[in-house]
mmCIF file of C-alpha atoms and ligand atoms in Angstrom:
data_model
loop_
_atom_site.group_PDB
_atom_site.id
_atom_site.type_symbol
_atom_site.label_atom_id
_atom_site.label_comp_id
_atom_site.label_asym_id
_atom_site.label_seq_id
_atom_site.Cartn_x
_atom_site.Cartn_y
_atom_site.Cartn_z
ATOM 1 C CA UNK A 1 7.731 2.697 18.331
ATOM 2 C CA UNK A 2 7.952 -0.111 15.985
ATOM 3 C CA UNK A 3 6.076 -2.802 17.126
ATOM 4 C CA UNK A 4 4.887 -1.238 20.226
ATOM 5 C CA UNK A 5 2.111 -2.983 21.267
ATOM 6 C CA UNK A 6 0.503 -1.410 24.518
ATOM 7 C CA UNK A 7 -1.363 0.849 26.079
ATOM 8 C CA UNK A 8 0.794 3.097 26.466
ATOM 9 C CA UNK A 9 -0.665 5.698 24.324
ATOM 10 C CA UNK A 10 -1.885 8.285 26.997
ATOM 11 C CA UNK A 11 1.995 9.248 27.487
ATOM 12 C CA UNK A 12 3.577 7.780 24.219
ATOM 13 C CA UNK A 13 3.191 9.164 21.218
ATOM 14 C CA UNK A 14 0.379 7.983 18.531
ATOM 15 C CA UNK A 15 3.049 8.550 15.742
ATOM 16 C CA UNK A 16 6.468 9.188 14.807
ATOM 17 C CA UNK A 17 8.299 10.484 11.649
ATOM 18 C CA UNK A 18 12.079 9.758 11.316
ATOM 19 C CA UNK A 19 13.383 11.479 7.895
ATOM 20 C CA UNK A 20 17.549 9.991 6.700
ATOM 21 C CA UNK A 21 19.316 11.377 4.124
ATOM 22 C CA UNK A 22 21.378 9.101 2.331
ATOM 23 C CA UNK A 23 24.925 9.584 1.242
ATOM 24 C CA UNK A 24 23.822 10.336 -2.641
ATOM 25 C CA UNK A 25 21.056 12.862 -1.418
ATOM 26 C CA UNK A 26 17.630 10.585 -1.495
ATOM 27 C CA UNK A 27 15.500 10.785 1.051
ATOM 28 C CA UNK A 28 13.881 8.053 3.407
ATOM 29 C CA UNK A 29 11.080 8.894 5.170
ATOM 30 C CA UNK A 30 10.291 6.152 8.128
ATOM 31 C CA UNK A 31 7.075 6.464 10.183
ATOM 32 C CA UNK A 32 4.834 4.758 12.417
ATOM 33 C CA UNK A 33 1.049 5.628 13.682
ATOM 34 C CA UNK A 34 -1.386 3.761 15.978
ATOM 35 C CA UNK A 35 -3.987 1.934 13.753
ATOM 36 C CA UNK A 36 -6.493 2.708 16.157
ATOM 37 C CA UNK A 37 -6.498 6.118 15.651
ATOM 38 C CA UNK A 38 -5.807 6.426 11.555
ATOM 39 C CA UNK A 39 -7.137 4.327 8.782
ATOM 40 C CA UNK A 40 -4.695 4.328 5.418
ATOM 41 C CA UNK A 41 -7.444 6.845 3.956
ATOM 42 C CA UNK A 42 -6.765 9.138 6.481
ATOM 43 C CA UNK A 43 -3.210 8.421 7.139
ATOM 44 C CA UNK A 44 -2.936 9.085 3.601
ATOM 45 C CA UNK A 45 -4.673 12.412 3.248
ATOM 46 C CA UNK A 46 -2.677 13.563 6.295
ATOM 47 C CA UNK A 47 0.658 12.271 4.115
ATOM 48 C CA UNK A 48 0.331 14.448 1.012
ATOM 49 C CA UNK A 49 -1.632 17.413 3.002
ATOM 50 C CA UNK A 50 1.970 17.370 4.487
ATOM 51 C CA UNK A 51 3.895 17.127 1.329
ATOM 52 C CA UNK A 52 1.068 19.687 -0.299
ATOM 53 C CA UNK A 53 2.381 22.111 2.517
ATOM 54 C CA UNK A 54 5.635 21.577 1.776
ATOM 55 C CA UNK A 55 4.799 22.406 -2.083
ATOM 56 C CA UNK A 56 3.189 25.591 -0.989
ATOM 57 C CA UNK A 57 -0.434 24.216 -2.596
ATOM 58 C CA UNK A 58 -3.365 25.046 -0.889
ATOM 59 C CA UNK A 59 -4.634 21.965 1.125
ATOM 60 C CA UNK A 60 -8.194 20.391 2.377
ATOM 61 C CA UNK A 61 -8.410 19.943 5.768
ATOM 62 C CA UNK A 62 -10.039 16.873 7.211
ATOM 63 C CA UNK A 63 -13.229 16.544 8.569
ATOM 64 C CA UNK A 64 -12.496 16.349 12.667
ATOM 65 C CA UNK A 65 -16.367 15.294 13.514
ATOM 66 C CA UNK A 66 -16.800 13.077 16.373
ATOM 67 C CA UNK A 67 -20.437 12.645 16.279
ATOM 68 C CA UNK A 68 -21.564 9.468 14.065
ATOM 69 C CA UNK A 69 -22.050 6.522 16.581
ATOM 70 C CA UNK A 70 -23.301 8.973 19.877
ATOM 71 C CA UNK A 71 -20.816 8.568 22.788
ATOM 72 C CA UNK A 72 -18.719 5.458 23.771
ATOM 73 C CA UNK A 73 -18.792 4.243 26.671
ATOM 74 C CA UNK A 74 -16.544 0.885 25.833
ATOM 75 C CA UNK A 75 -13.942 0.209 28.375
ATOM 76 C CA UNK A 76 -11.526 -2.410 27.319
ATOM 77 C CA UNK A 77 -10.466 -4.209 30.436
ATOM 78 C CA UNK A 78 -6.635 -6.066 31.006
ATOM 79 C CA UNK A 79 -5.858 -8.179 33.942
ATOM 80 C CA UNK A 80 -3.236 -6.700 36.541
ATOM 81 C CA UNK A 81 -0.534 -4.814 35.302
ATOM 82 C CA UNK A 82 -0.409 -6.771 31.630
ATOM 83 C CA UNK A 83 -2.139 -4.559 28.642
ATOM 84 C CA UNK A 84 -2.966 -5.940 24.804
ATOM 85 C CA UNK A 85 -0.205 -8.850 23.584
ATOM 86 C CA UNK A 86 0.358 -9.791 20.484
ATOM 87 C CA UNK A 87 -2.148 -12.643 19.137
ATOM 88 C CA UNK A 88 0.379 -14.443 16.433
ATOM 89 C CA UNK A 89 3.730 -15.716 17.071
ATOM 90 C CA UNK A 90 5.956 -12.994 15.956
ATOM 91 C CA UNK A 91 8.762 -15.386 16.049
ATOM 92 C CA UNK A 92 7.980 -18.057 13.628
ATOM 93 C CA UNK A 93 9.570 -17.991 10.547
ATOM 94 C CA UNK A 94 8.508 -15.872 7.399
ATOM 95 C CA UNK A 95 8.954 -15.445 4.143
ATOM 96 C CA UNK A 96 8.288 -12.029 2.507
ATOM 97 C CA UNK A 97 8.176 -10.908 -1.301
ATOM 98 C CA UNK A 98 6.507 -8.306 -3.469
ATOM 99 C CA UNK A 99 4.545 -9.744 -6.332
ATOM 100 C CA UNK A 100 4.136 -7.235 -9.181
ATOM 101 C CA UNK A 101 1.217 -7.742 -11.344
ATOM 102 C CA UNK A 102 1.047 -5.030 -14.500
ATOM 103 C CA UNK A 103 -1.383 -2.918 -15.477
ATOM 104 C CA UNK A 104 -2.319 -5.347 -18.609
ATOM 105 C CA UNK A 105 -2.460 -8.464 -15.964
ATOM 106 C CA UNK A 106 -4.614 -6.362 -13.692
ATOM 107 C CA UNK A 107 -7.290 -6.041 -16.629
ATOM 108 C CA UNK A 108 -6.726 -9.948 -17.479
ATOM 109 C CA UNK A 109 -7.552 -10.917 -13.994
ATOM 110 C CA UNK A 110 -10.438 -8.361 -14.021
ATOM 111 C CA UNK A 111 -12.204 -10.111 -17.038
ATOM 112 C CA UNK A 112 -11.608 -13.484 -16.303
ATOM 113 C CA UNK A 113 -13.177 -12.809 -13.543
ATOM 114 C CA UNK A 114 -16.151 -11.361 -14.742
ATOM 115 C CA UNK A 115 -16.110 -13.332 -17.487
ATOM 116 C CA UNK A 116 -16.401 -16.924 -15.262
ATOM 117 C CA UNK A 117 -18.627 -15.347 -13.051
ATOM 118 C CA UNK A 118 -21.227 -14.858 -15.877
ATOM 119 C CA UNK A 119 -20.981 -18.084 -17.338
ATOM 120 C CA UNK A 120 -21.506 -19.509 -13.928
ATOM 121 C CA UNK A 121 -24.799 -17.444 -13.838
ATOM 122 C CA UNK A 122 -25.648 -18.715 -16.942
ATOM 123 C CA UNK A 123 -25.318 -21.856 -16.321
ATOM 124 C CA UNK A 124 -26.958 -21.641 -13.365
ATOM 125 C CA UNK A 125 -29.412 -18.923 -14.800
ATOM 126 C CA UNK A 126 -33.120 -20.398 -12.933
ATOM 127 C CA UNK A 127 -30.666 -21.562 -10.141
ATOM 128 C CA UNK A 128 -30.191 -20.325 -6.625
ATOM 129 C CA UNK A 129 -26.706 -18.768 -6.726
ATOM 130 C CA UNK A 130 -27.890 -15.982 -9.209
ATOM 131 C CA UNK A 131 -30.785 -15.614 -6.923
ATOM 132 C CA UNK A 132 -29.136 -15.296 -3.996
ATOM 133 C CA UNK A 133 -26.222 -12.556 -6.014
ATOM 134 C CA UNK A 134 -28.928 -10.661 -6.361
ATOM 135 C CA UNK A 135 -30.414 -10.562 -2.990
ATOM 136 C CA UNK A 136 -26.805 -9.451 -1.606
ATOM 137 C CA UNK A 137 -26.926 -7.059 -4.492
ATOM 138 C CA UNK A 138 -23.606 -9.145 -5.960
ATOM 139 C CA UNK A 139 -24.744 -8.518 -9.369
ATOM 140 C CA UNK A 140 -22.530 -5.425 -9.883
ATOM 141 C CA UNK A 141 -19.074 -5.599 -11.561
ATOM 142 C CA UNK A 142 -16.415 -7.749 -9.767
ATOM 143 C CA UNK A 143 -13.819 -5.298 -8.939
ATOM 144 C CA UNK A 144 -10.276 -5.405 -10.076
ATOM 145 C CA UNK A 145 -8.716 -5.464 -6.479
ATOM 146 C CA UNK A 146 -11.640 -8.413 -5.704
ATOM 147 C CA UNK A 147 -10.145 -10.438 -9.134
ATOM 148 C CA UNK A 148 -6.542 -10.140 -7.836
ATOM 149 C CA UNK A 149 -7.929 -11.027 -4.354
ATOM 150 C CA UNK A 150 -9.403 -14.176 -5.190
ATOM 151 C CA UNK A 151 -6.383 -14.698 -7.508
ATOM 152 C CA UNK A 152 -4.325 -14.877 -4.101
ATOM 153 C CA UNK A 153 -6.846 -16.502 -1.881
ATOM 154 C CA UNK A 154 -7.210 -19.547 -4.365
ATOM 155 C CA UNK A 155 -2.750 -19.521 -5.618
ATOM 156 C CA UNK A 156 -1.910 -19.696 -1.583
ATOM 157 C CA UNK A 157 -4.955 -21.920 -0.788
ATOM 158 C CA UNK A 158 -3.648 -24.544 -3.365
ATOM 159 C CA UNK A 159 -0.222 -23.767 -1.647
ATOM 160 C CA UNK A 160 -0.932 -25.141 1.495
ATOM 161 C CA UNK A 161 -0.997 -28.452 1.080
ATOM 162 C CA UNK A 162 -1.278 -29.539 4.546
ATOM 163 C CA UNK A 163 -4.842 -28.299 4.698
ATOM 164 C CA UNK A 164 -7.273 -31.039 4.420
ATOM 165 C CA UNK A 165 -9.884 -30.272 1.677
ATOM 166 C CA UNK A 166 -12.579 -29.586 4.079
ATOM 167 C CA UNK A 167 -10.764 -27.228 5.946
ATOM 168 C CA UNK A 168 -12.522 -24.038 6.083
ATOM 169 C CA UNK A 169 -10.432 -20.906 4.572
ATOM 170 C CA UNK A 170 -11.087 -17.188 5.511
ATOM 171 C CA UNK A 171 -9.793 -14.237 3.661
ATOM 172 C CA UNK A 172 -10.390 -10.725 5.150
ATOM 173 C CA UNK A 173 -10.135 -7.649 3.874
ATOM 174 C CA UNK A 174 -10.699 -4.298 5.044
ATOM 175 C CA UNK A 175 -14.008 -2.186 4.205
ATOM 176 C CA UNK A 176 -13.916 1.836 3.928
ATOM 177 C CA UNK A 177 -17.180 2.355 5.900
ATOM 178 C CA UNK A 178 -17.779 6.311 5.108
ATOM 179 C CA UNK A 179 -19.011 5.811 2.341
ATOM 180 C CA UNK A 180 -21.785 3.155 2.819
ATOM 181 C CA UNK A 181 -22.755 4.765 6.141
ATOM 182 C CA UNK A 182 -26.064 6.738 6.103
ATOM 183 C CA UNK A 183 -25.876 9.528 6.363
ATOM 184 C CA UNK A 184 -22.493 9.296 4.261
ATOM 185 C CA UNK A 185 -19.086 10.392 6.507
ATOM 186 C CA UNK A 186 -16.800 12.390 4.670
ATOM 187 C CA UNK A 187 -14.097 10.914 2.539
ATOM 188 C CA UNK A 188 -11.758 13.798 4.106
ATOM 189 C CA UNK A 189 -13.472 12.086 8.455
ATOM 190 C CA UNK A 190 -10.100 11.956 10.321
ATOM 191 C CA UNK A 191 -9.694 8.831 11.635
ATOM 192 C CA UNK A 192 -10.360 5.070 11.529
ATOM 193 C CA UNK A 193 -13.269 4.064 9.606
ATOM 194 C CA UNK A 194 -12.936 0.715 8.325
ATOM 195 C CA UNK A 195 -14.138 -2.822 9.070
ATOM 196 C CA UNK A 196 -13.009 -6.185 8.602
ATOM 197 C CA UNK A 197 -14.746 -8.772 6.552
ATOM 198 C CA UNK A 198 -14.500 -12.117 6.461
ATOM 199 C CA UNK A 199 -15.304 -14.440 3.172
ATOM 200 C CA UNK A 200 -15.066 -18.004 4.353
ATOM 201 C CA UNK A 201 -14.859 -21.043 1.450
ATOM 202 C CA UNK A 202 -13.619 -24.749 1.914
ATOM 203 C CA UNK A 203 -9.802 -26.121 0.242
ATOM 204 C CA UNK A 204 -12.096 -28.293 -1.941
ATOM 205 C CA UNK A 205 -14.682 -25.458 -3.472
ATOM 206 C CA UNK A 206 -11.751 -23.333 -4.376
ATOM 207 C CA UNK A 207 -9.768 -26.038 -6.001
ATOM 208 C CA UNK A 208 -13.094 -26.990 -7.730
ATOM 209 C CA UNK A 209 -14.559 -23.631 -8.835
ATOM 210 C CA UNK A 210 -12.955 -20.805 -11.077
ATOM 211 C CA UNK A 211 -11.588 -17.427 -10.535
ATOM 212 C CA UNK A 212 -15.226 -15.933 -10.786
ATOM 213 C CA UNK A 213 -16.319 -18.036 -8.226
ATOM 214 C CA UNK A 214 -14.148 -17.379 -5.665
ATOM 215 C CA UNK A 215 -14.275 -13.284 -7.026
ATOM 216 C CA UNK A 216 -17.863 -13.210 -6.374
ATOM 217 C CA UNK A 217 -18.025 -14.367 -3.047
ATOM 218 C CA UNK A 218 -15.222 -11.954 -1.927
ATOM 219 C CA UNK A 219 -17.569 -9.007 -3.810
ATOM 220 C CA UNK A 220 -20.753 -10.143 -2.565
ATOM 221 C CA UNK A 221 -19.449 -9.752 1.480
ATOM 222 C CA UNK A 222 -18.126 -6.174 0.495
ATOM 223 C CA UNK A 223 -21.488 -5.256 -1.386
ATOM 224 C CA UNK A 224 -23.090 -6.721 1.733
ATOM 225 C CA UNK A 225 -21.071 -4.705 4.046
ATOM 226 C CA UNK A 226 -23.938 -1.832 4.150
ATOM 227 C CA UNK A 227 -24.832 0.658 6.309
ATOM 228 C CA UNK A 228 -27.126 -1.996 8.130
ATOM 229 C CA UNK A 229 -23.605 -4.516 8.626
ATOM 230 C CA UNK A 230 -21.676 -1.795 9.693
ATOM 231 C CA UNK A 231 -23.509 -0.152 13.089
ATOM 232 C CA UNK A 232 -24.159 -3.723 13.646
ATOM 233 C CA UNK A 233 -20.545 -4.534 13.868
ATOM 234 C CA UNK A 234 -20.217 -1.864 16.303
ATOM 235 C CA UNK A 235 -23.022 -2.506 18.219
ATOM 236 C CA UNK A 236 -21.477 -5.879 18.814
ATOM 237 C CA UNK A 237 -18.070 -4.234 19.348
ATOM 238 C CA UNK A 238 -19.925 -1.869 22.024
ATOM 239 C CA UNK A 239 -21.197 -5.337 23.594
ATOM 240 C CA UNK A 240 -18.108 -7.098 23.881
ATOM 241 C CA UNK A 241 -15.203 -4.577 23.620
ATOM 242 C CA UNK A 242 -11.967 -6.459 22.723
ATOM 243 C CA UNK A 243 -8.539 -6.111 20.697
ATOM 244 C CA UNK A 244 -8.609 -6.808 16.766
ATOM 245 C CA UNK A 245 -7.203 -10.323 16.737
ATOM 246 C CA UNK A 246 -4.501 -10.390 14.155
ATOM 247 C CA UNK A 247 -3.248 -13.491 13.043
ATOM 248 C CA UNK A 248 -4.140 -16.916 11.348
ATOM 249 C CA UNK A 249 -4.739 -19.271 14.321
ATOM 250 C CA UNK A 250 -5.998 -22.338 11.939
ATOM 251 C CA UNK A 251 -3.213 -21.599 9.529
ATOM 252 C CA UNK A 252 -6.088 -21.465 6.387
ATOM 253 C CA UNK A 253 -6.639 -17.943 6.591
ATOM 254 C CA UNK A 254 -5.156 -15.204 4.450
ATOM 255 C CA UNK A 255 -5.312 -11.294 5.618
ATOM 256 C CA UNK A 256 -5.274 -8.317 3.013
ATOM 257 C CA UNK A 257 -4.239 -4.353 4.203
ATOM 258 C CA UNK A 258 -3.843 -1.285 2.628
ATOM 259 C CA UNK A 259 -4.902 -0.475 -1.002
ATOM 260 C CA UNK A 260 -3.544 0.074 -4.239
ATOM 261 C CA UNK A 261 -6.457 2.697 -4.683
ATOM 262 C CA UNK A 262 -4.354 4.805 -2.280
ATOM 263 C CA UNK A 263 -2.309 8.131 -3.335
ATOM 264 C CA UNK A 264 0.911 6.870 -2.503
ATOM 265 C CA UNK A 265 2.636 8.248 -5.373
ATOM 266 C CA UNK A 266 0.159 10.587 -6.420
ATOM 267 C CA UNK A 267 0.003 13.695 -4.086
ATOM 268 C CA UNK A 268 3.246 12.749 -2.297
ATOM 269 C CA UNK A 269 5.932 14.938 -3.824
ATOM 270 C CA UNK A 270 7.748 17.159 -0.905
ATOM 271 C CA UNK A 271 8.802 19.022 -3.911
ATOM 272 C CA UNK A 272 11.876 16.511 -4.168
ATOM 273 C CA UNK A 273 10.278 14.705 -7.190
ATOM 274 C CA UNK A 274 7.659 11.296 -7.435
ATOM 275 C CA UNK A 275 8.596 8.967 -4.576
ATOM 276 C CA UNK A 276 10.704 5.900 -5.737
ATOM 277 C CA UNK A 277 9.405 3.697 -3.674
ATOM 278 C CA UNK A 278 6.740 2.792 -0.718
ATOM 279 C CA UNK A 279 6.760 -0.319 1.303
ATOM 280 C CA UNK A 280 5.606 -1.072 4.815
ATOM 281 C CA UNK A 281 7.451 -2.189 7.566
ATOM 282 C CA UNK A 282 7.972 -5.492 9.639
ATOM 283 C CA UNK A 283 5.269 -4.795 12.124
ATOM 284 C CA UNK A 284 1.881 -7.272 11.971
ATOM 285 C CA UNK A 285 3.038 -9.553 9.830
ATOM 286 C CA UNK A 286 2.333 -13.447 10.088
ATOM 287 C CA UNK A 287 1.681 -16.282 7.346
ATOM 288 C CA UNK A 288 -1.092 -15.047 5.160
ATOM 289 C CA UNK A 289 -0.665 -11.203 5.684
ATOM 290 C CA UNK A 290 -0.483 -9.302 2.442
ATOM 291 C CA UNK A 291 -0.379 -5.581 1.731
ATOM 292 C CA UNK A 292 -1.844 -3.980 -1.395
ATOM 293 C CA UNK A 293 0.285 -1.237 -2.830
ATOM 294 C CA UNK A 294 -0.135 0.784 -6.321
ATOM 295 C CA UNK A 295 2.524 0.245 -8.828
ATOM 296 C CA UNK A 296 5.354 3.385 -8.669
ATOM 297 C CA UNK A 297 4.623 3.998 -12.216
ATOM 298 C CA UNK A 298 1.109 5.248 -11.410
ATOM 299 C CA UNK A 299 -0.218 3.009 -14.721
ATOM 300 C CA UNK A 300 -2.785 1.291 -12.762
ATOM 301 C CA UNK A 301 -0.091 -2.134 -12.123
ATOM 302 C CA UNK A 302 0.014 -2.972 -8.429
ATOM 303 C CA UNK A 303 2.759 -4.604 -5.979
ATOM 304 C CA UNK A 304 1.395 -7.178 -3.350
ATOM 305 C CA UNK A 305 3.541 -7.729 -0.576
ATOM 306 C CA UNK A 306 3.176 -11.241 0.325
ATOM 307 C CA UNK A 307 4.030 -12.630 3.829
ATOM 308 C CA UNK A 308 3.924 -16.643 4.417
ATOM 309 C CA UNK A 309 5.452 -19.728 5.699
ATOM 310 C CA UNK A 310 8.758 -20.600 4.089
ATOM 311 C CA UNK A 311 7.504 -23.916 2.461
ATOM 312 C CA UNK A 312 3.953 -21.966 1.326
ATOM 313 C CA UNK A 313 5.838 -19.232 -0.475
ATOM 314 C CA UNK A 314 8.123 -21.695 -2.151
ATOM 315 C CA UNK A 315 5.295 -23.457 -3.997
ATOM 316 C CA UNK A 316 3.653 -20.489 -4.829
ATOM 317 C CA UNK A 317 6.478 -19.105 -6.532
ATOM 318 C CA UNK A 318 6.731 -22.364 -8.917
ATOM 319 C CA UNK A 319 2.824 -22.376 -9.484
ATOM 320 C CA UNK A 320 2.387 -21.871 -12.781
ATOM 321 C CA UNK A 321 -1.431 -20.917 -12.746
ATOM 322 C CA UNK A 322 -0.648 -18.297 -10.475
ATOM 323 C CA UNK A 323 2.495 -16.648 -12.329
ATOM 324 C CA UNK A 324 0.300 -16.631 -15.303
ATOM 325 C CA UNK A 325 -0.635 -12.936 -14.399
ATOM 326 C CA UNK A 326 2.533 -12.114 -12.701
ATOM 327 C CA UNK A 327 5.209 -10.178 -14.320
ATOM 328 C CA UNK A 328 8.061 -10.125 -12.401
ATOM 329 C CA UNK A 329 8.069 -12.254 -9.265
ATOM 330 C CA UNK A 330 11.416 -13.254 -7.405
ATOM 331 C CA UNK A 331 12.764 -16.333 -7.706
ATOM 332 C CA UNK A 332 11.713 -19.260 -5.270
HETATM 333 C C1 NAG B 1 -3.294 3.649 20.400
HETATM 334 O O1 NAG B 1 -4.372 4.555 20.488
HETATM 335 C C2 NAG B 1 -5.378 4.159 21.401
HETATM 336 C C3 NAG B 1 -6.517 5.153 21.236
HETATM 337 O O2 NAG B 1 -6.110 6.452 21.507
HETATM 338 C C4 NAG B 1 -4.782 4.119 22.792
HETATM 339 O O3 NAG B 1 -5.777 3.693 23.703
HETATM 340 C C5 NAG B 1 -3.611 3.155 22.815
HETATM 341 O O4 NAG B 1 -2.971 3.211 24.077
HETATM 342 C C6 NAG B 1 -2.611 3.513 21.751
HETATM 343 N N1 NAG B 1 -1.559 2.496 21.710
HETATM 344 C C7 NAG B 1 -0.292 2.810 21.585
HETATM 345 C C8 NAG B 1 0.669 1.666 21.552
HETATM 346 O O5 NAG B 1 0.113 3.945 21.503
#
């Protein structure tokens, strides 16, 4: 199933496990699943429910409901016999490495961030930025995972030099919508429940502002991302049904997935011991996709996994302002 990319999924499976013992007795566990029908919350909860079994702990079984957006009628429509393709050039060449950033750097990141971001309202304190933080209700506490965000987005921004300075830069991220729906889905709804969200800024305002700038625009689209943004989105999706577009057409845009707020060590132990390791396969990758993972030692430190061009992830492994708050990265 690895990279299947089709719609095939009325006679193919929507997942597959594949377990390997290795020759000194550790376990690999390999597995795929079609995105459209989990989200990593759910694929998550549906991971350690599993290893709970195994444990012989009682579980909580998700939430199965079907009934929050009324009935679908959304066809999505292929020419002839050709389904979905894949909207990046799977071919071109990558470079991939895990960045690890430690619990302590995680904190640094966290309030510089905050800390920037309140000078600049200070400085700006009758001005129209805090005015307008406050009408998108970006007022609240930059998160951690938002610091280290921006932390990327402005490192592989300065990266790329053959972006003009005007060029306009886009990093998405994914939203957990069950939350800020109302009424509120369960945290246990099987299925896929988030949305992508797009924070656009130019080469030159994220070369020429701080960390807390670009930290509070990435915060202000998620605090923005309300109930309101959300049946929107679907309304629209409703209106024009089409494939997610993966990929960075324009070459300025950077893509993050999963979360290090998910259980991947926590709640995962098939009663063989704490998992040494989790990392995601080649599938959807391209120049500017990264993957969020908790740190294995559970301390709140989390591993990026970075994918870029060649020459990009060169010069971000030399930047100094970005290794600042890295603690072990691999060589260049
Ligand atoms: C993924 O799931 C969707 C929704 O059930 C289905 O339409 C599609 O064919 C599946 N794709 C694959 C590759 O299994």
């Amino acid at each position: 199933m690895d990279r299947t990319v089709s719609y095939e999924g009325h006679r193919r499976p929507l997942t597959s496990f594949q377990v390997t013992v290795l020759g000194d007795g550790a376990v690999f566990v390999g597995l795929v699943a079609n995105h459209s029908v989990v989200d990593g919350t759910s694929f998550w909860h549906f991971f350690n429910t599993w290893a709970g079994l195994c444990r012989g702990e009682p579980v909580q079984p998700p939430d199965f409901s079907r009934n929050f957006f009324g009935g679908s009628t959304a066809v999505l429509r292929f020419s002839g016999r050709d389904g979905p393709a894949v909207t990046f050039d799977a071919s071109a060449p990558l470079r991939e490495r895990v960045i690890h950033f430690s619990a302590a750097s995680i904190r640094g990141l966290k309030a510089a961030a905050n800390r920037c971001r309140k000078s600049n309202e200070d400085d700006e304190v009758k001005g129209k930025l805090v005015h307008d933080l406050k009408v998108q209700g970006g007022c609240g506490e930059i998160s951690s995972f938002q610091s280290m965000c921006a932390h990327m987005w402005r490192a592989v921004t300065r990266a790329r030099l053959q972006l003009a300075a005007d060029a306009k830069t886009t990093f998405r991220m994914a939203v957990n919508c069950r939350h800020r729906l109302r009424p509120k889905i369960s945290p246990v709804y099987f299925g896929n429940a988030i949305q992508s969200v797009a924070t656009t800024a130019t080469v030159a305002e994220l070369a020429s502002h701080d960390l807390g700038w670009a930290a509070a625009r990435l915060h202000a689209t998620v605090v923005a991302h309300e109930d309101g943004a959300i049946r929107k989105a679907a309304a629209d999706w409703e209106a024009a049904p089409r494939c997610f577009p993966l990929g960075n057409p324009d070459g300025a845009a950077l893509t993050m997935g999963s979360s290090p707020r998910f259980p991947m060590y926590d709640g995962n132990d098939f009663g063989w011991g704490r998992a040494l390791a989790v990392r995601s396969g080649r599938a959807n990758k391209f120049d500017g996709k990264m993957s969020a993972f908790p740190g294995q030692a559970g301390d709140g430190s989390v591993d990026v996994e970075v994918c870029l061009a060649p020459d990009t992830m060169g010069r971000l492994l030399c930047d100094d302002e970005f290794l600042q708050f890295v603690s072990h990265a691999p060589s260049p």
